[in-house]
Coordinates of C-alpha atoms (C1' of nucleotides) in Angstrom, one line a residue:
Chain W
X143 CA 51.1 27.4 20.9
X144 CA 48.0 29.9 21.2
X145 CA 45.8 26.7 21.5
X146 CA 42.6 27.8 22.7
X147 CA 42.8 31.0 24.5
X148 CA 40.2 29.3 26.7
X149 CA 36.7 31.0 27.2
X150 CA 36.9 31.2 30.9
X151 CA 37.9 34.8 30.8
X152 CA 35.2 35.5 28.8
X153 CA 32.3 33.8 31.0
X154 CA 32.9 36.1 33.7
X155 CA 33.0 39.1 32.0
X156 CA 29.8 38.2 30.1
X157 CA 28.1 37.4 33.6
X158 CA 29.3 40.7 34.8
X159 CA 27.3 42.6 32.2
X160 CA 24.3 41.5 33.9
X161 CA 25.9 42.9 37.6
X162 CA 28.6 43.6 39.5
X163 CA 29.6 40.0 41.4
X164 CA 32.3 38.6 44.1
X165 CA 34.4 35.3 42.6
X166 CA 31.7 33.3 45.1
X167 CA 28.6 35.1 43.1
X168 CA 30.2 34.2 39.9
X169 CA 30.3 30.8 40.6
X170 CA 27.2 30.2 42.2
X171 CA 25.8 32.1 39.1
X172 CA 27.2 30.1 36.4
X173 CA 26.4 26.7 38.2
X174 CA 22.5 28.0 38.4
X175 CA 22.4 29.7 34.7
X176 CA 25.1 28.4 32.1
X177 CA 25.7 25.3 34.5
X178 CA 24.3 23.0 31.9
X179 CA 26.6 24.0 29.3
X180 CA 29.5 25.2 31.1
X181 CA 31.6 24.7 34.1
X182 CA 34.0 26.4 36.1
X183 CA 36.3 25.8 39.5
X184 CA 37.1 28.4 42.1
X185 CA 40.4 27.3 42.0
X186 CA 39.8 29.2 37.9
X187 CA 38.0 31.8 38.6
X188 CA 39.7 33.6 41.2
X189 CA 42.9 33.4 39.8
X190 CA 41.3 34.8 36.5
X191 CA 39.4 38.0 38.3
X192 CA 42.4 38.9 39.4
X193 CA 44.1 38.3 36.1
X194 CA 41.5 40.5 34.4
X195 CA 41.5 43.1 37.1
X196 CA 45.5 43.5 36.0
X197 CA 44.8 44.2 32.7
X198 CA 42.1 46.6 33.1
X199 CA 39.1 44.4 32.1
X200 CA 37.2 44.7 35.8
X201 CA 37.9 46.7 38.4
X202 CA 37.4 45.6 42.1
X203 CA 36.0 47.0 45.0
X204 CA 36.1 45.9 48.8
X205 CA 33.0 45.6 50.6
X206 CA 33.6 44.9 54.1
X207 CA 30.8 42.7 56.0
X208 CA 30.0 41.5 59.6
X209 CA 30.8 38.6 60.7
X210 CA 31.6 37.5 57.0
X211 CA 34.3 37.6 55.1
X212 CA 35.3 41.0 53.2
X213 CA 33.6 40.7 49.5
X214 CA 35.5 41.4 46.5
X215 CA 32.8 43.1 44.0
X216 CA 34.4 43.4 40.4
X217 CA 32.8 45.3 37.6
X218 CA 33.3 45.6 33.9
X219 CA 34.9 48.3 32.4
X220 CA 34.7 49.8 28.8
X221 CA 37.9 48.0 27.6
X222 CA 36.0 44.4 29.6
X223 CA 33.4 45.1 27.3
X224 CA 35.2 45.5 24.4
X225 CA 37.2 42.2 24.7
X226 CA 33.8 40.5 25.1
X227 CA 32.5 41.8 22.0
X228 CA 35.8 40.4 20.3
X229 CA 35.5 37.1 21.3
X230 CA 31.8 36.5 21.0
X231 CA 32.5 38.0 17.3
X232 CA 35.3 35.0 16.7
X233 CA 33.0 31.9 15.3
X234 CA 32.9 29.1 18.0
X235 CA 35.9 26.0 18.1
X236 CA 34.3 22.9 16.9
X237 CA 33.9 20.6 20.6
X238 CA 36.1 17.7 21.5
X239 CA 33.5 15.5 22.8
X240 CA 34.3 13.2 25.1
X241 CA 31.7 10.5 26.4
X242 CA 32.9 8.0 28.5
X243 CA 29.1 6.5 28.7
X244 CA 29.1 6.1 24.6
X245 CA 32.9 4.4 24.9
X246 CA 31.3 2.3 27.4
X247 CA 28.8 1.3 25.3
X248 CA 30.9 0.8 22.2
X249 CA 33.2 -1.7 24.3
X250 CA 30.1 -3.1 25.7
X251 CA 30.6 -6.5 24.1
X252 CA 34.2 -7.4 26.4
X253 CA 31.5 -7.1 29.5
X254 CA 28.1 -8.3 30.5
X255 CA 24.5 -7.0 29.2
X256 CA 23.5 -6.1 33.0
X257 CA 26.8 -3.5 32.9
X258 CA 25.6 -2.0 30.0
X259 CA 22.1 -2.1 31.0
X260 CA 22.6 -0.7 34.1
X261 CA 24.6 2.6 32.4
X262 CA 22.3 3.3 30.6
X263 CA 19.5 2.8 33.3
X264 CA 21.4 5.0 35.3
X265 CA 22.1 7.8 32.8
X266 CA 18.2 7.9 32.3
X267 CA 18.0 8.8 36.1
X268 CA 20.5 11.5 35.9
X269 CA 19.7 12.7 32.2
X270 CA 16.0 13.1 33.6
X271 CA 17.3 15.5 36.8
X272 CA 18.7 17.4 34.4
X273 CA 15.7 18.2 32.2
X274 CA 13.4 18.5 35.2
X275 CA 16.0 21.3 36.7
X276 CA 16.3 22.8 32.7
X277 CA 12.7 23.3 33.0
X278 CA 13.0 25.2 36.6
X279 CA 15.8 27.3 35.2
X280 CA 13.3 28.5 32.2
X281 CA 10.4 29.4 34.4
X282 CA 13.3 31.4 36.5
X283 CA 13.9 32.9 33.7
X284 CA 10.5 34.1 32.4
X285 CA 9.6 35.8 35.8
X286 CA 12.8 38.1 35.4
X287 CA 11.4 39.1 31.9
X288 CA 12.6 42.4 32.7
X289 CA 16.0 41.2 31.5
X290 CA 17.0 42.1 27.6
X291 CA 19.0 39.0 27.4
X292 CA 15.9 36.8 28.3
X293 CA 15.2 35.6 24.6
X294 CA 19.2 34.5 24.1
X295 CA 18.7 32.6 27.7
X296 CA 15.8 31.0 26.2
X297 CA 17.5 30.1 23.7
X298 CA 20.0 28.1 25.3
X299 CA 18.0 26.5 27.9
X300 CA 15.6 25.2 24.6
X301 CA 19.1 23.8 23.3
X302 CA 19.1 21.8 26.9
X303 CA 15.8 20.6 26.8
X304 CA 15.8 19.2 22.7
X305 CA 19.1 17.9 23.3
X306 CA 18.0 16.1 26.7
X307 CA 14.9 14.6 25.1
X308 CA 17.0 12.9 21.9
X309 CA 19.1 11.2 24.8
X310 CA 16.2 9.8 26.6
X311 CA 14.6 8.8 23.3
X312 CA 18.0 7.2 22.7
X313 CA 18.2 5.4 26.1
X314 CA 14.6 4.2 25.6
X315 CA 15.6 2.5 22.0
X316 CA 19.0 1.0 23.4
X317 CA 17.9 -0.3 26.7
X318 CA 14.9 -2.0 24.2
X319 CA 17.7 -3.3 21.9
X320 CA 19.7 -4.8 25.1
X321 CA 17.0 -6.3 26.7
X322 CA 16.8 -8.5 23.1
X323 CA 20.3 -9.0 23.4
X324 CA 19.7 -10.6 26.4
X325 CA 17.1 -12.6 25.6
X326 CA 18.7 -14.0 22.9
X327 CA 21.8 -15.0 24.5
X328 CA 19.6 -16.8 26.8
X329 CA 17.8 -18.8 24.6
X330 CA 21.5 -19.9 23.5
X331 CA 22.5 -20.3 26.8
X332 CA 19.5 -23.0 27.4
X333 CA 19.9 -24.5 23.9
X334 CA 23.5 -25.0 24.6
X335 CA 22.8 -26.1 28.3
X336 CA 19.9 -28.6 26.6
X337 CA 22.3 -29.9 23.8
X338 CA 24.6 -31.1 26.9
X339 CA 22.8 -32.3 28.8
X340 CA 20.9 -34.2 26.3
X341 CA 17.7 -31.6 25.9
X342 CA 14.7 -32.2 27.4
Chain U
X35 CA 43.9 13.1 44.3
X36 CA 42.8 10.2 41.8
X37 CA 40.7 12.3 40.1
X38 CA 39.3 11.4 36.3
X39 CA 41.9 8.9 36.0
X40 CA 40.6 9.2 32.6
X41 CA 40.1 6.6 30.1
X42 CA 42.4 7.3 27.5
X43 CA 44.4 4.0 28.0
X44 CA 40.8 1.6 27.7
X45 CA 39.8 3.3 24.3
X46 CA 43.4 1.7 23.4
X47 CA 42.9 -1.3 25.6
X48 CA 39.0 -1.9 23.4
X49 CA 40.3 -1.4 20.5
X50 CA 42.9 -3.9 20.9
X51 CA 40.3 -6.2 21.6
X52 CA 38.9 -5.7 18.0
X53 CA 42.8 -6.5 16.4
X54 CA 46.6 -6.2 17.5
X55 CA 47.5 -2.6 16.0
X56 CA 50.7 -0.4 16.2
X57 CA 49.6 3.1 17.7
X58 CA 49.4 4.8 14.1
X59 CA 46.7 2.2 13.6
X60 CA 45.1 3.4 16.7
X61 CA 45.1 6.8 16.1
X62 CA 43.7 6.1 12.9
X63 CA 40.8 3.9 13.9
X64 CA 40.3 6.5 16.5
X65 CA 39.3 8.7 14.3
X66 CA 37.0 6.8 12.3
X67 CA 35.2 4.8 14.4
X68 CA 34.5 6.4 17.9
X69 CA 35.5 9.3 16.6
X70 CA 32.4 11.5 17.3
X71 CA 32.2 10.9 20.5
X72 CA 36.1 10.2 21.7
X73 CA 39.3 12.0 20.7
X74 CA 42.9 11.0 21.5
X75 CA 46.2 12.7 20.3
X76 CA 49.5 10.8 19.4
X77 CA 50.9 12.8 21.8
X78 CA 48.6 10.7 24.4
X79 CA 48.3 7.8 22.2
X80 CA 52.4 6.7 21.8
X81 CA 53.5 7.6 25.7
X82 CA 50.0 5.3 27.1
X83 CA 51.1 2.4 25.1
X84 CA 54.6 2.5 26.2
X85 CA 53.0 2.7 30.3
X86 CA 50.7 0.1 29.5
X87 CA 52.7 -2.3 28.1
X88 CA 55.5 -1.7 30.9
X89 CA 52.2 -2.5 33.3
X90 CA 52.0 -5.7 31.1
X91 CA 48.5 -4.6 29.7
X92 CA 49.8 -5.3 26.3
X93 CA 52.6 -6.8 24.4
X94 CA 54.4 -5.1 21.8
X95 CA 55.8 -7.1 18.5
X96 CA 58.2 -5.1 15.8
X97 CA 57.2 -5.3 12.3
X98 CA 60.0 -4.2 9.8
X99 CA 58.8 -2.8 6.8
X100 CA 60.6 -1.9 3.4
X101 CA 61.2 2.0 3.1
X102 CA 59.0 2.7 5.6
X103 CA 59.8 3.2 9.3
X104 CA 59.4 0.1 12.1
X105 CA 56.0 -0.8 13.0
X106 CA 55.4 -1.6 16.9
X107 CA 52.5 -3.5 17.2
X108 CA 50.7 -3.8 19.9
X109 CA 48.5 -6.9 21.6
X110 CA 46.0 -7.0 24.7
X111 CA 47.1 -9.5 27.3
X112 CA 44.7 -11.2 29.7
X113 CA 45.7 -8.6 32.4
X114 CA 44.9 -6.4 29.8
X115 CA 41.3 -7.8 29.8
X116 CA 40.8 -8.2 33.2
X117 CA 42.2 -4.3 33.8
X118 CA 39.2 -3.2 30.6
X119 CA 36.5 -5.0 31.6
X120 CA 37.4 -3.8 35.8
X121 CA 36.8 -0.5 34.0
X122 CA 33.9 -0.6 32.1
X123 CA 32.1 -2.1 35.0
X124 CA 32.3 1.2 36.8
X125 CA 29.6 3.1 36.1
X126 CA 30.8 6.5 33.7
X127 CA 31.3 10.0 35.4
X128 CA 28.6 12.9 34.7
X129 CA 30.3 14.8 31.5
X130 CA 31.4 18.1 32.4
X131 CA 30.1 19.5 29.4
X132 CA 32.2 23.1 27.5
X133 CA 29.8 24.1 24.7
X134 CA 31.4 27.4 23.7
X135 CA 28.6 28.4 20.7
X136 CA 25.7 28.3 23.7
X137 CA 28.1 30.6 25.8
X138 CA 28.5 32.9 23.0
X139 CA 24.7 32.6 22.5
X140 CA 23.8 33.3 25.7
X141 CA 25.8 36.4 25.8
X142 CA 24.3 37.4 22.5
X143 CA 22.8 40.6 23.7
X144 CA 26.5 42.0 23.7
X145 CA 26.7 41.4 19.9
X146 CA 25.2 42.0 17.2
X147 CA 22.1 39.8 16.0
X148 CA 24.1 39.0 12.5
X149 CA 27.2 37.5 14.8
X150 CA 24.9 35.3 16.8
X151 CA 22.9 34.5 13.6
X152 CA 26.2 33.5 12.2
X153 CA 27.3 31.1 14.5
X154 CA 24.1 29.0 14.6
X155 CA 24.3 29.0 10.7
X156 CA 28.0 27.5 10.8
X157 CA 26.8 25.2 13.1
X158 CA 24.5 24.1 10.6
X159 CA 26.9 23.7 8.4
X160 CA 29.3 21.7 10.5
X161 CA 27.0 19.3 12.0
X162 CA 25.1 18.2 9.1
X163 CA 28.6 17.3 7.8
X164 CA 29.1 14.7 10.7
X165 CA 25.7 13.7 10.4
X166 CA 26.4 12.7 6.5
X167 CA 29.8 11.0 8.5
X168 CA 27.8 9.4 10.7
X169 CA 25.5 7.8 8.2
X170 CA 28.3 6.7 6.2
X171 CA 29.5 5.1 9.6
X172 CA 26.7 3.3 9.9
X173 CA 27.2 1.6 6.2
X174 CA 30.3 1.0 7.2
X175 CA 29.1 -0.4 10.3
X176 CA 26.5 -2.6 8.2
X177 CA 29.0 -4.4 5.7
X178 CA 31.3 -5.2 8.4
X179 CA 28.2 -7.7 10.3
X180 CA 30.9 -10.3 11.1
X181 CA 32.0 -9.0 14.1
X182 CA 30.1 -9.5 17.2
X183 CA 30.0 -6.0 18.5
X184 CA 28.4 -4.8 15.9
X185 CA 25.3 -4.1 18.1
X186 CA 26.8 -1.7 20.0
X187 CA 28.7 -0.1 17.6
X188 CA 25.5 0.7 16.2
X189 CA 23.9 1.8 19.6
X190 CA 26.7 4.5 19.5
X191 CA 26.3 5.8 15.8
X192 CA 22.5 5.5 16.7
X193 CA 23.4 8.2 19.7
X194 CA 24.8 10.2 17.5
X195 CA 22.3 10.5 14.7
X196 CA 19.5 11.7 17.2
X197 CA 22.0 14.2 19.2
X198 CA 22.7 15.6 15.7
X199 CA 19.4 15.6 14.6
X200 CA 17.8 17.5 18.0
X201 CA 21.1 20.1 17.1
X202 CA 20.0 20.9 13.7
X203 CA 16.2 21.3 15.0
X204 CA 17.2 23.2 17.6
X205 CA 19.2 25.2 15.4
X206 CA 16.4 25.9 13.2
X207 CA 14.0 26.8 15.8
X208 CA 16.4 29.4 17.0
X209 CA 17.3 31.0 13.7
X210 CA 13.8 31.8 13.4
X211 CA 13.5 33.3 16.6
X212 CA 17.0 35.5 16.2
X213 CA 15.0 36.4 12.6
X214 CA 11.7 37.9 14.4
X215 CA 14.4 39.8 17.0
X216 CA 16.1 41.1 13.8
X217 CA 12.7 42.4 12.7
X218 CA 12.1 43.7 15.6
X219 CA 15.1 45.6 16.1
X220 CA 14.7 47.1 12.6
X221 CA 11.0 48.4 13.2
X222 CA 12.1 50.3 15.8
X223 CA 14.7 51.8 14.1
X224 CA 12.8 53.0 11.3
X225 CA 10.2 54.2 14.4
X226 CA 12.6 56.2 15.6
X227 CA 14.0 57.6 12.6
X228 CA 10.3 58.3 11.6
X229 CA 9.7 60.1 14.5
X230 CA 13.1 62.1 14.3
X231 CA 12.7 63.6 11.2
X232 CA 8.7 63.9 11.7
X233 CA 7.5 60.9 10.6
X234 CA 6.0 60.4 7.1
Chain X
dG75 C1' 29.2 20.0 69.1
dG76 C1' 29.3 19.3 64.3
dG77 C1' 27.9 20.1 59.7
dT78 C1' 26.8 23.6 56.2
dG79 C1' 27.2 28.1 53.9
dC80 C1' 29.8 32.3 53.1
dA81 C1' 34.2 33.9 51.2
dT82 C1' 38.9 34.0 49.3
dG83 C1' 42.9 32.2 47.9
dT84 C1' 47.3 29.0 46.7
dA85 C1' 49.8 24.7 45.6
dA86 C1' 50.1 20.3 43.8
dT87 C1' 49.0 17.5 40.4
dG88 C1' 47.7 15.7 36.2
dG89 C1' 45.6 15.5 31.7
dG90 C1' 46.0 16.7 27.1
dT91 C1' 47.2 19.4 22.8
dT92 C1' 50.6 21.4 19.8
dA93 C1' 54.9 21.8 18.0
dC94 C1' 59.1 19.9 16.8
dA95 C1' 62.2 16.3 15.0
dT96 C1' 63.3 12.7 11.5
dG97 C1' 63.1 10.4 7.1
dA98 C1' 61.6 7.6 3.2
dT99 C1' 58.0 7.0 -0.3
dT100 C1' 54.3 8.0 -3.3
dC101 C1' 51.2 10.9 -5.5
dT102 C1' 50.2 15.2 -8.1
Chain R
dA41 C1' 59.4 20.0 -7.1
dG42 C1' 56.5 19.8 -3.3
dA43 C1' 52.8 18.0 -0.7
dA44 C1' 50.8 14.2 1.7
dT45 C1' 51.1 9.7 4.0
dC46 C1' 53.4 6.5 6.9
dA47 C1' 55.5 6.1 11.5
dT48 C1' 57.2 7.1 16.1
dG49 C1' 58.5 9.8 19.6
dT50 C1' 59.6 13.9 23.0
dA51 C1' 59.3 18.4 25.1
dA52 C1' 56.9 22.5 26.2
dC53 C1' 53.1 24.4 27.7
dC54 C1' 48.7 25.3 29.4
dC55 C1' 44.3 24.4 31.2
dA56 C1' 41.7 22.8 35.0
dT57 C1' 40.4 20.2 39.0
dT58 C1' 41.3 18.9 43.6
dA59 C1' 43.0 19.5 47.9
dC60 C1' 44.4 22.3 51.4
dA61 C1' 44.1 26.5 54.4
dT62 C1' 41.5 29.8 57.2
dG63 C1' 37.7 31.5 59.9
dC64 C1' 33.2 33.2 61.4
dA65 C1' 28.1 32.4 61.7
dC66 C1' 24.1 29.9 61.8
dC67 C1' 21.2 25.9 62.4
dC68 C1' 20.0 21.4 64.3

DNA sequence: GGGTGCATGTAATGGGTTACATGATTCT
DNA sequence: AGAATCATGTAACCCATTACATGCACCC
C-alpha cells in the first residue's frame, strides 16, 4: 500500500514556518508562491490541518472577528518541524507527467492541422501569462529580502522561468513545422484537384 | 460533476489507430513511445478496454497462442474514430502541475544545504537518463519514416528534449548558487569560532 | 439587489496506483 | 532452481477535486 504518502501534509507545514496561517491563508498563499509548481483544494487542506492538529504537528488557535467569520490560526510545533525535516531529507519521487496537450499533439495526425495549430496557439497565450506572472512573483520576492528563504524561492521561481521559455521556444519551432505541414498538404490538395479536373 | 473526464481511454483509442493491439501491447507501447509525457497502469488499461468496447469504441478478437495465455486483441471502430478525433478537437486543460523536488527546494531553508544539494544532483542524474531515452526515441522515431505521423511524433520527442535540456541548465545554475550559500555558511562559522576562542 | 471576498467545513464522486491471483515458458 | 516475460484481470485503497452548505460584509 504506502504509495505515496502524499506531500500535502508537508506543504502546509513548510508554509507555516514562515507564519502562523488560517486554512483560507494557506491556500491563498500556496496559489500566490508555490502555485506554479504545486496545487492544492480546500476541500485538502482543511481536512489535513485538522489531521495534523490531531497528531500534534500544529496547534490551533481561535481568533474571533467582526462581522467575519471566526479564524482558525494554526502554528507549527517542535515535533511539525521535525516531520518536515524528515520528509524534505527523503530524495524526491520521480513525476508521473501527464500532458494532455503533448498526447494531443502526438495523435495529431487522426485530426486537422488548424486543431493542432490552434493548441498550440493557444498554449502560447496561457504559457506566456504564466511567465509574465513568474516574473511578478520574483520582484515580490526580492522586496521581502528580509526573508532567509529568499535565495531557495529564487530558486524555484528561476526553475519556472527556464522551463517556461524552452516551451515557448518549443511552440515557436512546432507551430513553424505545422504551418509546412499545411502548406504541403495544400499543394497536394490542388495537384490532386488539378489532376481531376484535367490541370490547368 | 464531469470533471477531467480524463483521457485515459483516447491514448488507447490513438494508439489503436497506429495497429489493432491486445492491452499488454498497449501497456507496452505506452511505455515506449508517449511514455515521457503519459502514463497508464494495467490496472486502468484492462478495465477501459473492456468499457470501451461495451460502448462499441473498439472490437475485441481472441488470439490463442501455444503455452502462453489468450490474447484479446483489440480494434478501433469508426465510432471509435469519431469519439477520438470529438476529443482531440477540444482544446487540452491547463496541467495542474505536482513537482515535489521544487517543494522540497523551496522549503530548503529547513534542511541542510547538502540535502537540497542532493536532490538537484539526483535529478541530474535522472533526467539526463531520459534525455539519452529520448534521443534514442527519436532514432527510433527516424527508421520508422513509413508511417505518416511521424511528424508529430517527432514534435513530441522534440518537447521533450528542450524541457530536459532547460532542467539540466537550470539544475546547474542552481547547484552553483546552493555552492556560494555553502561557502557562505561555512565563513561564518569559522567567524564565529574565530571570534569565540579569540580569533587568530 | 446581486456579485465577490472572507471563512470553514463535509459529502459525493471519480480517477488511478498497487497488490494480489494465476500459470506456463524461457532465460540465466 | 529461480527470476523474468507473457498475459489478463479484480479488489482495495487512497488521493483529490468538485459541489454543496452557510452566512456576513462590502461594493457597484
Amino acid at each position: 500500500m504506502a504509495k505515496r504518502s502524499s506531500s500535502s501534509n508537508e506543504v502546509l507545514l513548510g508554509l507555516l514556518t514562515i507564519q502562523p496561517m488560517s486554512g483560507y491563508d494557506l491556500g491563498q498563499t500556496i496559489r500566490e508562491s508555490v502555485g506554479h509548481f504545486w496545487n492544492e483544494s480546500y476541500g485538502q487542506i482543511y481536512p489535513n490541518l485538522k489531521k495534523l492538529a490531531a497528531g500534534g504537528f500544529v496547534t490551533a488557535r481561535t481568533e474571533r472577528q467582526k462581522g467575519k467569520p471566526d479564524r482558525q490560526i494554526y502554528s507549527i510545533t517542535q515535533k511539525g518541524r521535525e516531520r518536515l525535516a524528515n520528509w524534505l531529507a527523503v530524495p524526491p519521487q520521480p513525476e508521473i507527467p501527464r500532458n494532455e496537450l503533448l498526447l494531443k499533439l502526438f495523435f495529431g495526425g487522426q485530426a486537422s492541422l488548424q486543431v493542432s495549430m490552434e493548441h498550440v496557439q493557444r498554449m502560447i497565450e496561457t504559457e506566456s501569462a504564466i511567465l509574465r506572472k513568474i516574473e511578478q512573483i520574483e520582484k515580490e520576492i526580492d522586496k521581502n529580502r528580509q526573508y532567509p528563504d529568499v535565495p531557495y524561492w529564487s530558486m524555484a521561481v528561476r526553475f519556472g522561468q527556464l522551463e517556461l521559455e524552452a516551451h515557448l521556444r518549443w511552440a515557436q519551432e512546432t507551430l513553424t513545422v505545422l504551418n509546412k505541414l499545411a502548406k504541403k498538404q495544400q499543394s497536394r490538395g490542388t495537384a490532386r484537384k488539378e489532376r481531376r479536373h484535367g490541370g490547368k
